């Protein structure tokens, strides 16, 4: 009877996902590269329509409203050639003549991406001092530099500002900065595409910020180039005006790569000035994090994930120092923000640090933070207590979590829904289900008494309980709870169903998977990537060779377009399963994508598969090696370009693989970067040394540090890693040969 029921359920699911498949098409977009010179049609060699078409393309490319006359195009091309020769000959007078002619005929607007190269050459023509006869030359270069900077090419402007700084004229440098802002406002709709997307100085930009900037429908904000911003900060430093620098920076805040600061300051011989500018930049970057809570949470989470307690402590101390002193710039509460203290250390910031400290198992720092909160007059609310509970959950300390809970309640703080979620999770993850259920009962009792927490937070508690019941072997209770949610609310979301799908999918219980999928459809929910990946795994486990096709039909049934992003994520899920079955499914999906017009694989797809292959050891090493070779060959065949980020991802994945080949593969990629002359950035060295330290491969670490120091002087978190390696090396030498036995 059971066999019959199972067969019927499986048949129902398969019938559902194989029916009603619809076709989807995607459009492609062609990209036309910018020409070095503009093309003008000739009436003698082409019809009038061709001439109009050519001029219209020129206008469209340069964002103009009307076509450019042929005479102007011809003059422009001739003048640009003269301009280029004058720049190469370092003849400022001839450069200015050509520039003035273009300006007079209103043709400067035709200068596109080539402005970047012109600005770089102009920077070399900028006087390095204000000696007699050089001032007029500087004014000439400045005029052209400002125009170019307003359109994203800033090298010449930075050179002009630097000249004023070397002459200790901060007012003149800041005057140029103000003029630059005016140029930006006038031309923000005509910035160089490369400055918006792929400028080298934006490589360190927060990825989330870039995505938000590109996706927003709001008018594009003014983006001040980091190099110009550093020059402006240096000018304020020269005037000992930290708070003026702070307000200027917060008006247009952005990440400033330390490499860029080092490069800019290398032209100034005064060590004390360089140190002071670096101090300003460091504090301004801290203020930026406090002005955007998301940035601070991301940074503390990243440091905690890498167990970088030293970096975390240093970041925390910088903030505490900013609360006092002659140049205090951080308010204790948001209600105390003033002109001199424009950012505040709110409770959510304290909470982020508290959780991060405990994730690093630094209870001492957590205790110190709690004392600091009280010292500065911040009374802990449910936000701080929940952060403390989350930290105890992470380090598997449910008893400490319960003590904290009791103190919280005794002090009169009402637990929030997220507080209940945290302590319930702490007990479930410690496999103390009875205690977890006890607190879940208290939560339900408060709801029955009329308490109305945020619906999303409330559902998060129920989803935590569903997960906790399953990992503690209480499958029946989990299904009963889900059914109760369906009947009485709050209505379960796709996360609720995915929790049960994952549990039964991993156990190969396709009958349960089928039933849960039916419930998803009954609730009118749309499956997500996680759902599709889980169902795919389940189909493979029951031997369905047509699993990929079935998933495609299911997606179409739900009107989910099978695009590149979705399939790249599904493949990533499959490879991360760490099973040969999952790897085969991932490779089958990849081949389907390669033959599809709907979801062609891209750089992200291939990088994700390679990272998954490197991240762990595989029982079938021959098959894993075959998959790696196939992916690399396809990337070559499809001319998929790789960059430094590609290597960072693979280096990190290799070093996470505990097997010896993980280290070998990482060193192979490192050598490949060197051989291909790919610049090893700060991030490259951080990924390498962090991974090597976690493996305790000290001999390799010593060699890498030597390579690093030949290229750059380590600073910040990278310097901390070097110090850890050096201390370990000193300890080994002190112990002598016995350390190796």
XYZ file of C-alpha atoms in Angstrom:
741
model
C 0.000 0.000 0.000
C 2.870 2.332 0.881
C 4.548 1.552 -2.446
C 1.360 2.384 -4.310
C 0.954 5.690 -2.464
C 4.550 6.644 -3.161
C 4.219 5.787 -6.844
C 1.000 7.768 -7.192
C 2.471 10.821 -5.496
C 5.595 10.719 -7.667
C 3.467 10.369 -10.798
C 1.354 13.383 -9.826
C 4.438 15.572 -9.419
C 5.984 14.397 -12.681
C 2.719 14.940 -14.543
C 2.483 18.442 -13.093
C 5.973 19.558 -14.016
C 5.917 18.019 -17.501
C 2.665 19.690 -18.567
C 2.019 23.145 -19.927
C 5.592 24.076 -20.794
C 5.810 27.407 -22.572
C 8.505 28.917 -24.761
C 10.595 31.904 -23.732
C 12.831 34.071 -25.824
C 15.440 36.577 -24.822
C 16.820 39.478 -26.783
C 20.445 40.313 -27.248
C 22.075 43.689 -27.152
C 24.900 44.703 -29.438
C 27.688 46.969 -28.205
C 29.522 49.268 -30.610
C 33.017 50.327 -29.594
C 33.845 54.018 -29.730
C 35.914 55.137 -32.715
C 39.171 57.044 -32.194
C 38.069 59.662 -34.730
C 34.665 60.598 -36.084
C 33.527 59.512 -39.540
C 32.147 62.007 -42.029
C 30.296 60.861 -45.119
C 31.184 62.067 -48.597
C 28.543 63.050 -51.118
C 30.841 61.877 -53.880
C 31.153 58.363 -52.534
C 27.924 57.735 -50.641
C 24.258 58.650 -50.912
C 22.708 61.363 -48.767
C 20.943 58.788 -46.577
C 24.300 57.275 -45.666
C 25.614 60.704 -44.712
C 22.643 61.375 -42.457
C 22.942 57.945 -40.902
C 26.653 58.446 -40.177
C 26.123 61.840 -38.589
C 23.178 60.559 -36.601
C 25.326 57.751 -35.185
C 27.953 60.306 -34.173
C 25.274 62.331 -32.407
C 23.824 59.323 -30.629
C 27.242 58.135 -29.509
C 28.074 61.523 -27.981
C 24.615 62.101 -26.514
C 23.797 65.028 -28.809
C 20.353 66.145 -29.847
C 21.132 66.827 -33.507
C 23.507 65.630 -36.220
C 26.982 67.191 -36.494
C 27.725 68.948 -39.817
C 30.353 67.277 -41.978
C 32.542 70.383 -41.917
C 32.673 70.262 -38.120
C 33.485 66.558 -38.139
C 36.391 67.146 -40.531
C 37.681 70.084 -38.496
C 37.332 68.079 -35.281
C 39.401 65.180 -36.610
C 42.151 67.486 -37.885
C 42.241 69.468 -34.644
C 42.349 66.323 -32.497
C 45.392 65.098 -34.428
C 47.145 68.441 -33.826
C 46.159 68.279 -30.157
C 47.613 64.805 -29.810
C 50.907 65.861 -31.433
C 51.109 68.912 -29.165
C 50.558 66.774 -26.066
C 53.208 64.302 -27.159
C 55.569 67.212 -27.791
C 54.785 68.696 -24.327
C 53.948 72.020 -25.999
C 51.445 73.717 -23.666
C 50.942 76.702 -25.967
C 49.978 74.555 -28.965
C 47.783 72.353 -26.765
C 45.898 75.431 -25.586
C 45.508 76.704 -29.161
C 43.910 73.424 -30.294
C 41.728 73.278 -27.193
C 40.528 76.865 -27.684
C 39.625 76.161 -31.311
C 37.512 73.167 -30.300
C 35.862 75.211 -27.567
C 35.153 78.133 -29.911
C 33.347 75.859 -32.376
C 31.578 74.049 -29.507
C 33.224 70.746 -30.428
C 34.695 69.837 -27.038
C 31.496 67.876 -26.451
C 32.654 65.424 -29.143
C 35.618 64.349 -27.018
C 34.627 60.995 -25.531
C 36.699 58.267 -23.860
C 39.921 59.694 -25.354
C 39.664 62.456 -22.726
C 41.193 60.045 -20.217
C 44.393 59.752 -22.240
C 44.530 63.511 -22.815
C 44.162 64.160 -19.087
C 47.005 61.761 -18.312
C 49.279 63.638 -20.736
C 48.141 67.026 -19.429
C 49.126 65.911 -15.926
C 52.713 65.553 -17.147
C 52.607 69.138 -18.464
C 51.445 70.536 -15.124
C 54.173 72.587 -13.362
C 55.482 70.927 -10.212
C 56.081 74.274 -8.502
C 54.911 77.892 -8.642
C 58.211 79.443 -9.653
C 58.317 82.559 -11.822
C 56.771 81.968 -15.215
C 55.032 78.766 -14.189
C 51.835 80.321 -12.818
C 50.382 81.188 -16.232
C 51.184 77.699 -17.485
C 49.388 76.219 -14.464
C 46.283 78.335 -15.139
C 46.190 77.119 -18.732
C 46.487 73.462 -17.758
C 43.921 73.937 -14.974
C 41.256 75.206 -17.378
C 41.566 72.108 -19.547
C 41.960 69.829 -16.515
C 38.675 70.971 -14.977
C 36.728 70.281 -18.162
C 38.223 66.791 -18.441
C 37.691 66.053 -14.739
C 34.030 66.994 -14.974
C 33.694 64.169 -17.492
C 35.571 61.568 -15.473
C 39.214 62.090 -16.525
C 40.836 63.496 -13.376
C 44.608 62.963 -13.662
C 45.394 66.515 -14.754
C 43.193 68.077 -12.069
C 44.833 66.001 -9.327
C 48.239 67.115 -10.627
C 47.154 70.788 -10.460
C 45.829 70.394 -6.913
C 49.068 68.664 -5.909
C 51.100 71.607 -7.209
C 49.174 73.970 -4.923
C 49.584 71.571 -1.991
C 53.350 71.430 -2.476
C 53.289 75.237 -2.329
C 51.291 74.985 0.958
C 48.368 76.801 -0.687
C 45.401 74.802 0.604
C 42.922 77.547 -0.363
C 43.864 77.298 -4.039
C 43.616 73.495 -3.952
C 40.166 73.649 -2.336
C 39.118 76.295 -4.854
C 39.883 73.793 -7.615
C 37.848 71.174 -5.746
C 34.837 73.520 -5.627
C 35.210 74.261 -9.345
C 35.376 70.515 -9.985
C 32.067 70.004 -8.162
C 30.479 72.687 -10.349
C 31.775 70.917 -13.476
C 30.332 67.632 -12.205
C 26.918 69.163 -11.651
C 26.951 70.611 -15.169
C 28.007 67.392 -16.862
C 26.857 64.543 -14.612
C 24.712 63.167 -17.423
C 27.745 62.955 -19.739
C 30.315 61.191 -17.567
C 32.575 58.641 -19.228
C 31.058 55.161 -19.110
C 34.391 53.775 -17.989
C 34.384 56.046 -14.963
C 30.972 54.835 -13.930
C 31.597 51.136 -14.410
C 35.144 49.975 -14.934
C 37.486 52.679 -13.741
C 40.427 51.037 -11.954
C 39.983 53.286 -8.960
C 36.522 51.774 -8.374
C 37.784 48.206 -8.015
C 37.550 48.411 -4.251
C 34.074 49.934 -4.253
C 31.389 48.212 -2.214
C 29.647 45.886 -4.650
C 26.218 46.458 -3.111
C 26.604 50.221 -3.513
C 27.510 49.872 -7.184
C 24.521 47.619 -7.870
C 22.162 50.014 -6.072
C 23.596 52.930 -8.034
C 23.077 51.198 -11.379
C 19.634 49.760 -10.600
C 18.043 52.871 -9.126
C 15.526 54.869 -11.150
C 16.409 58.001 -9.181
C 18.570 60.707 -10.783
C 22.156 59.545 -10.716
C 24.008 61.119 -7.782
C 27.186 63.075 -8.279
C 30.146 60.705 -7.960
C 33.333 62.406 -6.831
C 36.453 60.594 -8.008
C 38.447 59.113 -5.124
C 41.719 60.699 -6.302
C 40.206 64.196 -6.241
C 38.634 63.481 -2.866
C 42.014 62.468 -1.420
C 43.571 65.680 -2.749
C 40.776 67.710 -1.103
C 41.265 65.866 2.193
C 45.003 66.598 1.978
C 44.186 70.298 1.517
C 42.024 70.301 4.648
C 44.801 68.460 6.484
C 47.225 71.206 5.498
C 44.831 73.688 7.156
C 44.366 71.502 10.270
C 40.632 71.481 9.479
C 39.488 67.944 10.280
C 35.804 68.810 10.688
C 35.791 70.685 7.378
C 37.282 67.572 5.759
C 34.619 65.472 7.474
C 31.725 67.511 6.095
C 33.261 67.628 2.620
C 33.704 63.860 2.675
C 30.234 63.035 3.999
C 28.698 65.230 1.296
C 30.028 62.762 -1.301
C 31.088 59.683 0.709
C 32.773 56.771 -0.977
C 35.359 54.117 -0.301
C 38.940 55.303 -0.729
C 41.382 52.456 -1.476
C 44.472 52.641 0.725
C 46.644 51.952 -2.286
C 45.377 55.141 -3.893
C 46.154 57.168 -0.743
C 49.682 55.744 -0.606
C 50.293 56.543 -4.275
C 49.017 60.111 -3.919
C 51.091 60.840 -0.806
C 54.295 59.393 -2.246
C 54.977 62.767 -3.952
C 55.205 64.592 -0.600
C 58.489 64.208 1.326
C 57.055 65.402 4.667
C 56.463 62.193 6.664
C 54.382 63.932 9.337
C 52.065 65.355 6.658
C 51.629 61.941 5.029
C 50.862 60.347 8.401
C 48.322 63.040 9.236
C 46.514 62.668 5.902
C 46.321 58.890 6.402
C 44.861 59.487 9.872
C 42.229 61.821 8.395
C 41.278 59.303 5.706
C 41.063 56.495 8.270
C 38.693 58.448 10.519
C 36.616 59.702 7.598
C 36.169 56.127 6.377
C 34.992 55.201 9.870
C 32.466 58.040 9.791
C 31.215 56.752 6.444
C 30.528 53.329 7.978
C 28.572 54.903 10.830
C 26.556 57.044 8.425
C 25.397 53.870 6.645
C 24.577 51.036 9.109
C 24.635 48.492 6.287
C 28.319 49.217 5.627
C 29.264 48.747 9.268
C 27.318 45.486 9.518
C 28.966 44.192 6.338
C 32.428 45.056 7.606
C 32.002 43.540 11.077
C 30.423 40.413 9.581
C 33.322 40.021 7.140
C 35.924 40.396 9.887
C 34.048 37.910 12.077
C 33.712 35.425 9.228
C 37.496 35.508 8.800
C 37.936 35.310 12.602
C 39.973 38.511 12.363
C 39.514 39.549 15.979
C 42.560 41.857 15.813
C 41.113 43.790 12.872
C 37.716 43.871 14.564
C 39.191 45.229 17.797
C 41.159 47.882 15.899
C 38.024 49.005 14.038
C 36.078 49.173 17.301
C 38.796 51.172 19.073
C 38.859 53.700 16.225
C 35.160 54.356 16.794
C 35.534 54.652 20.572
C 38.404 57.134 20.108
C 36.137 59.219 17.868
C 33.704 59.742 20.733
C 36.134 61.988 22.634
C 39.123 64.282 22.288
C 39.657 67.658 20.644
C 38.566 66.347 17.243
C 35.661 64.172 18.427
C 33.368 63.513 15.487
C 30.996 60.776 16.688
C 27.924 61.453 18.831
C 26.962 58.966 21.542
C 23.315 58.948 20.411
C 21.614 59.990 17.191
C 19.732 62.594 19.236
C 23.032 64.305 20.056
C 24.235 64.813 16.466
C 25.735 68.277 15.970
C 27.698 70.072 13.265
C 30.974 68.880 14.796
C 29.591 65.366 15.390
C 27.550 64.553 12.270
C 27.453 60.770 12.809
C 26.348 58.729 15.814
C 27.102 55.384 17.434
C 23.593 53.933 17.614
C 22.576 50.759 19.390
C 22.527 48.764 16.153
C 26.246 49.537 15.783
C 26.978 48.272 19.294
C 24.938 45.159 18.507
C 26.864 44.444 15.294
C 30.195 44.572 17.133
C 28.872 42.476 20.022
C 27.763 39.630 17.762
C 31.032 39.817 15.810
C 33.171 39.650 18.973
C 31.345 36.559 20.185
C 31.597 34.897 16.769
C 35.370 35.307 17.173
C 34.965 33.749 20.647
C 36.279 36.949 22.248
C 34.073 37.148 25.306
C 36.541 39.589 26.854
C 35.901 42.083 24.061
C 32.165 41.498 24.377
C 32.344 42.283 28.098
C 34.422 45.398 27.427
C 31.897 46.565 24.821
C 28.989 46.073 27.215
C 30.786 48.174 29.832
C 31.489 50.861 27.222
C 27.798 50.970 26.305
C 26.866 51.646 29.898
C 29.716 54.147 30.348
C 28.547 56.203 27.381
C 24.948 56.127 28.544
C 23.462 53.653 26.063
C 20.862 51.553 27.838
C 20.671 48.091 26.246
C 17.306 47.337 24.660
C 16.077 44.143 23.018
C 18.363 44.944 20.045
C 21.548 44.569 22.116
C 20.259 41.585 24.067
C 19.320 39.815 20.832
C 22.821 40.430 19.468
C 24.219 38.863 22.639
C 21.913 35.847 22.264
C 22.922 35.448 18.607
C 26.563 35.457 19.629
C 25.999 32.736 22.221
C 24.079 30.743 19.624
C 27.053 30.913 17.262
C 29.519 29.588 19.849
C 27.082 26.886 21.042
C 26.602 28.313 24.545
C 22.849 27.932 25.271
C 23.335 28.094 29.048
C 24.974 31.514 28.733
C 22.174 32.568 26.408
C 19.626 31.602 29.044
C 21.503 33.543 31.742
C 21.494 36.606 29.487
C 17.775 36.107 28.852
C 17.026 36.009 32.572
C 19.032 39.191 33.209
C 17.266 40.932 30.320
C 13.838 40.067 31.694
C 14.861 40.931 35.266
C 15.936 44.398 34.117
C 12.503 44.985 32.625
C 13.371 44.661 28.932
C 10.604 43.054 26.889
C 12.008 40.438 24.501
C 11.285 41.093 20.837
C 10.242 38.417 18.365
C 13.864 38.286 17.201
C 14.971 37.745 20.817
C 12.741 34.668 20.966
C 14.127 33.521 17.631
C 17.698 33.854 18.922
C 17.265 31.862 22.132
C 15.111 29.200 20.439
C 17.828 28.789 17.812
C 20.538 28.579 20.492
C 18.846 25.600 22.170
C 17.867 23.830 18.947
C 21.404 24.123 17.539
C 22.773 22.711 20.800
C 20.299 19.798 20.383
C 18.321 20.754 23.463
C 14.944 20.646 21.788
C 12.914 20.536 25.008
C 14.325 23.885 26.173
C 13.807 25.399 22.729
C 10.173 24.264 22.691
C 9.738 25.802 26.151
C 10.702 29.244 24.860
C 8.581 28.724 21.761
C 5.674 28.114 24.132
C 6.383 31.429 25.892
C 6.388 33.148 22.506
C 3.020 31.657 21.565
C 1.608 32.580 24.964
C 2.471 36.241 24.422
C 0.813 36.118 21.007
C -2.320 34.671 22.590
C -2.312 37.567 25.068
C -2.621 40.059 22.215
C 1.023 40.880 21.518
C 1.477 41.911 17.866
C 5.122 41.849 16.731
C 6.195 42.598 13.177
C 4.694 39.869 10.910
C 8.027 39.211 9.175
C 9.811 38.791 12.526
C 7.010 36.553 13.736
C 7.322 34.274 10.706
C 11.107 34.162 11.219
C 10.472 32.594 14.634
C 8.230 29.902 13.133
C 10.750 29.148 10.375
C 13.482 28.797 13.007
C 11.301 26.332 14.912
C 10.601 24.340 11.724
C 14.333 24.048 11.080
C 15.091 23.239 14.708
C 12.493 20.475 14.928
C 13.870 18.824 11.789
C 17.536 18.870 12.859
C 16.474 17.373 16.173
C 14.603 14.473 14.563
C 11.074 15.727 15.240
C 9.796 15.493 11.685
C 6.182 14.869 12.676
C 6.060 17.980 14.857
C 7.532 20.050 12.010
C 4.849 18.918 9.553
C 2.135 19.519 12.152
C 3.438 23.051 12.722
C 3.509 23.779 8.988
C -0.072 22.582 8.610
C -1.143 24.754 11.533
C 0.503 27.770 9.910
C -1.352 27.032 6.687
C -4.663 26.839 8.521
C -4.339 29.538 11.194
C -1.415 31.723 10.134
C 0.862 33.437 9.869
C 0.940 32.102 6.328
C 4.161 30.203 5.590
C 6.472 31.622 2.929
C 8.737 29.851 0.454
C 11.463 29.667 3.141
C 9.111 27.591 5.306
C 8.529 25.068 2.529
C 12.175 25.054 1.430
C 13.171 24.073 4.964
C 11.144 20.876 4.717
C 12.054 20.299 1.065
C 15.749 20.363 1.941
C 15.267 17.925 4.821
C 13.354 15.339 2.788
C 15.325 15.951 -0.411
C 18.611 15.103 1.297
C 17.087 11.898 2.603
C 15.825 10.938 -0.841
C 12.189 10.958 0.333
C 10.590 11.952 -2.939
C 7.057 11.244 -1.738
C 7.402 14.003 0.867
C 9.060 16.327 -1.655
C 6.131 15.808 -4.021
C 3.584 16.511 -1.312
C 5.356 19.684 -0.161
C 5.566 20.952 -3.741
C 1.804 20.424 -4.058
C 1.358 22.583 -0.953
C 3.564 25.311 -2.432
C 1.280 25.419 -5.472
C -1.844 25.421 -3.313
C -0.523 28.445 -1.401
C 0.150 30.283 -4.677
C 3.842 30.725 -3.908
C 6.567 30.993 -6.543
C 9.500 28.625 -6.225
C 12.955 30.162 -5.903
C 16.407 28.943 -6.906
C 16.709 26.940 -3.707
C 13.416 25.165 -4.395
C 14.371 24.221 -7.942
C 17.792 22.980 -6.866
C 16.336 20.849 -4.066
C 13.755 19.261 -6.374
C 16.462 18.602 -8.970
C 18.533 16.754 -6.363
C 15.508 14.704 -5.341
C 14.727 13.727 -8.934
C 18.319 12.632 -9.461
C 18.254 10.486 -6.334
C 15.307 8.477 -7.659
C 17.158 7.950 -10.929
C 15.333 10.366 -13.220
C 17.651 10.898 -16.191
C 15.327 13.624 -17.505
C 15.592 15.660 -14.278
C 16.901 18.790 -16.005
C 14.031 18.838 -18.487
C 11.510 18.350 -15.694
C 12.911 21.329 -13.788
C 12.706 23.462 -16.921
C 9.054 22.549 -17.324
C 8.359 23.335 -13.685
C 9.959 26.763 -14.067
C 7.874 27.523 -17.133
C 4.754 26.291 -15.393
C 5.425 28.935 -12.739
C 6.259 31.616 -15.322
C 9.856 31.757 -14.116
C 12.166 32.666 -16.998
C 15.106 30.214 -17.090
C 17.772 32.907 -17.304
C 21.519 32.808 -16.738
C 21.392 34.046 -13.140
C 18.882 31.400 -12.023
C 20.712 28.499 -13.647
C 24.103 29.707 -12.422
C 22.707 29.634 -8.893
C 21.150 26.186 -9.337
C 24.461 24.834 -10.640
C 26.255 26.387 -7.674
C 23.811 24.686 -5.277
C 24.343 21.339 -6.984
C 28.142 21.517 -6.923
C 28.134 22.631 -3.285
C 26.270 19.437 -2.369
C 29.665 17.755 -2.661
C 28.257 14.604 -4.250
C 29.099 13.070 -7.597
C 25.380 13.076 -8.406
C 25.167 16.825 -7.756
C 28.305 17.487 -9.789
C 26.910 15.511 -12.725
C 23.660 17.478 -12.510
C 25.575 20.756 -12.457
C 27.616 19.789 -15.516
C 24.486 18.631 -17.356
C 22.851 21.991 -16.656
C 25.983 23.769 -17.872
C 25.890 21.892 -21.181
C 22.186 22.717 -21.526
C 22.996 26.406 -20.968
C 25.753 26.300 -23.591
C 23.240 25.060 -26.170
C 20.411 27.342 -25.050
C 19.430 30.718 -26.423
C 17.637 31.551 -23.176
C 20.407 31.233 -20.600
C 23.932 31.361 -21.981
C 26.614 30.727 -19.318
C 28.838 33.648 -18.430
C 31.915 34.478 -16.380
C 29.982 33.999 -13.112
C 28.683 30.562 -14.148
C 32.107 29.137 -14.976
C 33.829 30.754 -11.992
C 31.223 29.317 -9.607
C 31.698 25.774 -10.932
C 35.486 25.978 -10.698
C 35.288 27.348 -7.158
C 32.949 24.509 -6.151
C 35.293 21.919 -7.670
C 38.293 23.360 -5.827
C 36.552 23.928 -2.500
C 36.448 20.251 -1.484
C 37.961 16.860 -2.160
C 36.033 14.500 -4.455
C 35.775 10.730 -4.133
C 35.904 10.375 -7.913
C 39.007 12.489 -8.528
C 39.193 11.526 -12.213
C 35.674 12.837 -12.871
C 36.341 16.060 -10.920
C 39.539 16.635 -12.912
C 37.635 16.008 -16.148
C 35.044 18.610 -15.130
C 37.744 21.205 -14.352
C 39.434 20.631 -17.700
C 36.095 20.898 -19.519
C 35.198 24.189 -17.818
C 38.606 25.743 -18.492
C 38.509 24.603 -22.127
C 35.014 26.040 -22.616
C 36.132 29.341 -21.137
C 38.950 29.442 -23.686
C 36.655 28.415 -26.540
C 34.125 31.087 -25.631
C 36.794 33.715 -24.988
C 35.573 34.258 -21.422
C 37.913 36.915 -20.049
C 39.205 36.442 -16.509
C 40.412 39.147 -14.169
C 41.903 39.490 -10.728
C 38.560 38.809 -9.028
C 38.408 35.433 -10.803
C 41.706 34.449 -9.209
C 40.664 35.768 -5.792
C 37.597 33.500 -5.813
C 39.599 30.447 -6.879
C 42.448 31.130 -4.443
C 39.984 31.345 -1.570
C 38.193 28.161 -2.673
C 41.443 26.185 -3.022
C 42.690 27.264 0.395
C 39.379 26.197 1.977
C 40.007 22.655 0.703
C 41.760 20.868 3.613
C 43.389 18.296 1.307
C 47.040 18.835 0.243
C 45.974 19.445 -3.361
C 44.041 22.503 -2.151
C 47.302 24.249 -1.258
C 48.987 23.003 -4.428
C 46.195 24.353 -6.644
C 46.240 27.712 -4.826
C 49.983 28.082 -5.401
C 49.497 27.108 -9.049
C 46.955 29.915 -9.509
C 49.303 32.300 -7.680
C 52.113 31.412 -10.099
C 49.723 31.791 -13.026
C 48.881 35.326 -11.900
C 52.581 36.190 -11.709
C 53.320 34.629 -15.103
C 50.416 36.488 -16.717
C 51.635 39.724 -15.112
C 48.325 40.276 -13.319
C 48.927 42.870 -10.615
C 48.731 41.317 -7.151
C 46.658 43.821 -5.191
C 46.152 44.282 -1.464
C 43.126 41.966 -1.664
C 45.126 39.270 -3.470
C 47.726 39.142 -0.723
C 45.051 39.221 1.982
C 43.204 36.229 0.483
C 46.467 34.311 0.083
C 47.948 34.960 3.524
C 44.623 34.547 5.318
C 44.117 31.127 3.712
C 47.726 30.032 4.288
C 47.530 30.993 7.979
C 44.287 29.027 8.416
C 46.119 25.961 7.050
C 49.162 26.675 9.266
C 51.414 26.264 6.227
C 54.084 28.437 7.808
C 56.965 27.655 5.434
C 54.842 28.720 2.460
C 53.654 31.767 4.418
C 57.266 32.886 4.990
C 58.030 32.715 1.266
C 54.860 34.604 0.341
C 55.677 37.367 2.830
C 59.068 37.788 1.149
C 57.333 38.050 -2.238
C 54.854 40.543 -0.805
C 57.532 42.817 0.628
C 59.320 42.904 -2.704
C 56.136 44.356 -4.200
C 54.656 46.595 -1.494
C 54.780 47.621 2.151
C 51.909 45.846 3.947
C 49.499 47.987 5.938
C 46.221 47.651 7.842
C 44.755 44.154 8.133
C 47.396 42.825 5.745
C 50.120 44.045 8.082
C 48.373 42.226 10.947
C 48.558 38.970 8.972
C 52.273 39.495 8.293
C 52.878 40.080 12.016
C 51.060 36.836 12.857
C 53.299 34.943 10.439
C 56.412 36.649 11.793
C 55.497 35.781 15.393
C 54.921 32.176 14.416
C 58.284 32.057 12.602
C 60.079 33.535 15.636
C 58.412 30.959 17.895
C 59.534 28.127 15.608
C 63.118 29.346 15.576
C 63.096 29.577 19.372
C 61.926 25.971 19.716
C 64.492 24.705 17.246
C 64.163 21.483 15.230
C 61.881 19.860 17.833
C 58.956 21.891 16.491
C 58.959 19.746 13.342
C 58.643 16.415 15.209
